[in-house]
Structures are given as C-alpha cells and as structure tokens.
Amino acid sequence: MRKLSELERARLRWRARRGLLENDLIITRFLDHYEADLTDTDVSALTLLFEMGDNELLDVLLARTALAGVYDTPEIRRLVAQMQEL
C-alpha cells in the first residue's frame, strides 16, 4: 500500500476543513487516527464526501440521516462508520 506524501496529507486536511466546528472535530479525529492507513481509493471517497454541505455532512456523521445519491458508496459508508466509531 502506498503511503500518502506530505503534500497529499496537507491537501486532504485542507479539504477536510469545514464551516462547522463539530465536523472539524470529527474529521480531524478520524484523520489523526487513520491518515497513515488511507488508500488512494479512500482519499477519493473522502474528497467526494467533503463536497457535501456542512449541515448535511453533520447529520450523516451523527447518524441522523443516511448517505444518499452519489455519496452512498461502500467506500464512503466504511469511512463514515469509522468516523462514527471514534
């Protein structure tokens, strides 16, 4: 498995910055724990997930709503489940 370069990690963390503090805390905790293990597929899935609006993303991360549409993929479901476990 290829490790993320410093630049790729910095870009991922920059894209992860959200307008809601709650999202930032959940995503930062996830990246602190799993960043070293992320694959290229994971990074692509996270990039797509980070396109979701802040309130919609928070509802998903807090399990208030389920993933839907383009966001409802096995990769994104797995990553969201990992975020919810932390």
mmCIF file of N, CA, C and O in Angstrom, residues 52-68 77 80 84:
data_model
loop_
_atom_site.group_PDB
_atom_site.id
_atom_site.type_symbol
_atom_site.label_atom_id
_atom_site.label_comp_id
_atom_site.label_asym_id
_atom_site.label_seq_id
_atom_site.Cartn_x
_atom_site.Cartn_y
_atom_site.Cartn_z
ATOM 1 N N MET A 52 -19.997 17.475 0.275
ATOM 2 C CA MET A 52 -21.315 17.557 0.903
ATOM 3 C C MET A 52 -21.401 18.844 1.729
ATOM 4 O O MET A 52 -20.407 19.292 2.293
ATOM 5 N N GLY A 53 -22.581 19.431 1.798
ATOM 6 C CA GLY A 53 -22.773 20.619 2.609
ATOM 7 C C GLY A 53 -22.526 20.328 4.083
ATOM 8 O O GLY A 53 -22.695 19.194 4.549
ATOM 9 N N ASP A 54 -22.147 21.353 4.833
ATOM 10 C CA ASP A 54 -21.780 21.179 6.242
ATOM 11 C C ASP A 54 -22.895 20.565 7.086
ATOM 12 O O ASP A 54 -22.652 19.628 7.843
ATOM 13 N N ASN A 55 -24.095 21.099 6.985
ATOM 14 C CA ASN A 55 -25.189 20.575 7.808
ATOM 15 C C ASN A 55 -25.561 19.157 7.405
ATOM 16 O O ASN A 55 -25.836 18.309 8.266
ATOM 17 N N GLU A 56 -25.561 18.895 6.101
ATOM 18 C CA GLU A 56 -25.861 17.546 5.612
ATOM 19 C C GLU A 56 -24.804 16.554 6.099
ATOM 20 O O GLU A 56 -25.128 15.455 6.551
ATOM 21 N N LEU A 57 -23.539 16.967 6.030
ATOM 22 C CA LEU A 57 -22.458 16.101 6.484
ATOM 23 C C LEU A 57 -22.572 15.825 7.978
ATOM 24 O O LEU A 57 -22.423 14.683 8.419
ATOM 25 N N LEU A 58 -22.863 16.844 8.760
ATOM 26 C CA LEU A 58 -23.005 16.642 10.200
ATOM 27 C C LEU A 58 -24.133 15.659 10.497
ATOM 28 O O LEU A 58 -23.980 14.778 11.349
ATOM 29 N N ASP A 59 -25.248 15.790 9.799
ATOM 30 C CA ASP A 59 -26.358 14.858 10.002
ATOM 31 C C ASP A 59 -25.939 13.422 9.699
ATOM 32 O O ASP A 59 -26.314 12.491 10.411
ATOM 33 N N VAL A 60 -25.133 13.227 8.663
ATOM 34 C CA VAL A 60 -24.646 11.887 8.324
ATOM 35 C C VAL A 60 -23.677 11.390 9.399
ATOM 36 O O VAL A 60 -23.788 10.258 9.877
ATOM 37 N N LEU A 61 -22.739 12.245 9.800
ATOM 38 C CA LEU A 61 -21.737 11.827 10.781
ATOM 39 C C LEU A 61 -22.368 11.511 12.138
ATOM 40 O O LEU A 61 -21.865 10.655 12.868
ATOM 41 N N LEU A 62 -23.466 12.183 12.469
ATOM 42 C CA LEU A 62 -24.160 11.920 13.731
ATOM 43 C C LEU A 62 -25.258 10.870 13.570
ATOM 44 O O LEU A 62 -26.032 10.633 14.497
ATOM 45 N N ALA A 63 -25.312 10.243 12.408
ATOM 46 C CA ALA A 63 -26.281 9.175 12.096
ATOM 47 C C ALA A 63 -27.724 9.657 12.197
ATOM 48 O O ALA A 63 -28.622 8.885 12.515
ATOM 49 N N ARG A 64 -27.952 10.923 11.934
ATOM 50 C CA ARG A 64 -29.315 11.448 11.888
ATOM 51 C C ARG A 64 -29.976 11.120 10.546
ATOM 52 O O ARG A 64 -31.187 10.991 10.475
ATOM 53 N N THR A 65 -29.142 11.087 9.494
ATOM 54 C CA THR A 65 -29.616 10.730 8.156
ATOM 55 C C THR A 65 -28.625 9.763 7.528
ATOM 56 O O THR A 65 -27.467 9.687 7.940
ATOM 57 N N ALA A 66 -29.103 9.036 6.533
ATOM 58 C CA ALA A 66 -28.259 8.073 5.828
ATOM 59 C C ALA A 66 -27.646 8.718 4.592
ATOM 60 O O ALA A 66 -28.164 9.707 4.070
ATOM 61 N N LEU A 67 -26.546 8.155 4.150
ATOM 62 C CA LEU A 67 -25.939 8.594 2.903
ATOM 63 C C LEU A 67 -26.903 8.312 1.761
ATOM 64 O O LEU A 67 -27.613 7.304 1.776
ATOM 65 N N ALA A 68 -26.900 9.192 0.763
ATOM 66 C CA ALA A 68 -27.798 9.018 -0.374
ATOM 67 C C ALA A 68 -27.110 9.499 -1.644
ATOM 68 O O ALA A 68 -26.116 10.242 -1.587
ATOM 69 N N ARG A 77 -19.418 4.709 2.959
ATOM 70 C CA ARG A 77 -20.106 4.121 4.123
ATOM 71 C C ARG A 77 -19.091 3.605 5.145
ATOM 72 O O ARG A 77 -19.258 3.800 6.353
ATOM 73 N N VAL A 80 -17.352 6.676 6.851
ATOM 74 C CA VAL A 80 -18.274 7.326 7.795
ATOM 75 C C VAL A 80 -18.434 6.466 9.045
ATOM 76 O O VAL A 80 -18.451 6.979 10.162
ATOM 77 N N GLN A 84 -17.718 7.552 12.881
ATOM 78 C CA GLN A 84 -18.733 7.451 13.920
ATOM 79 C C GLN A 84 -18.247 6.623 15.107
ATOM 80 O O GLN A 84 -18.732 6.808 16.220
#
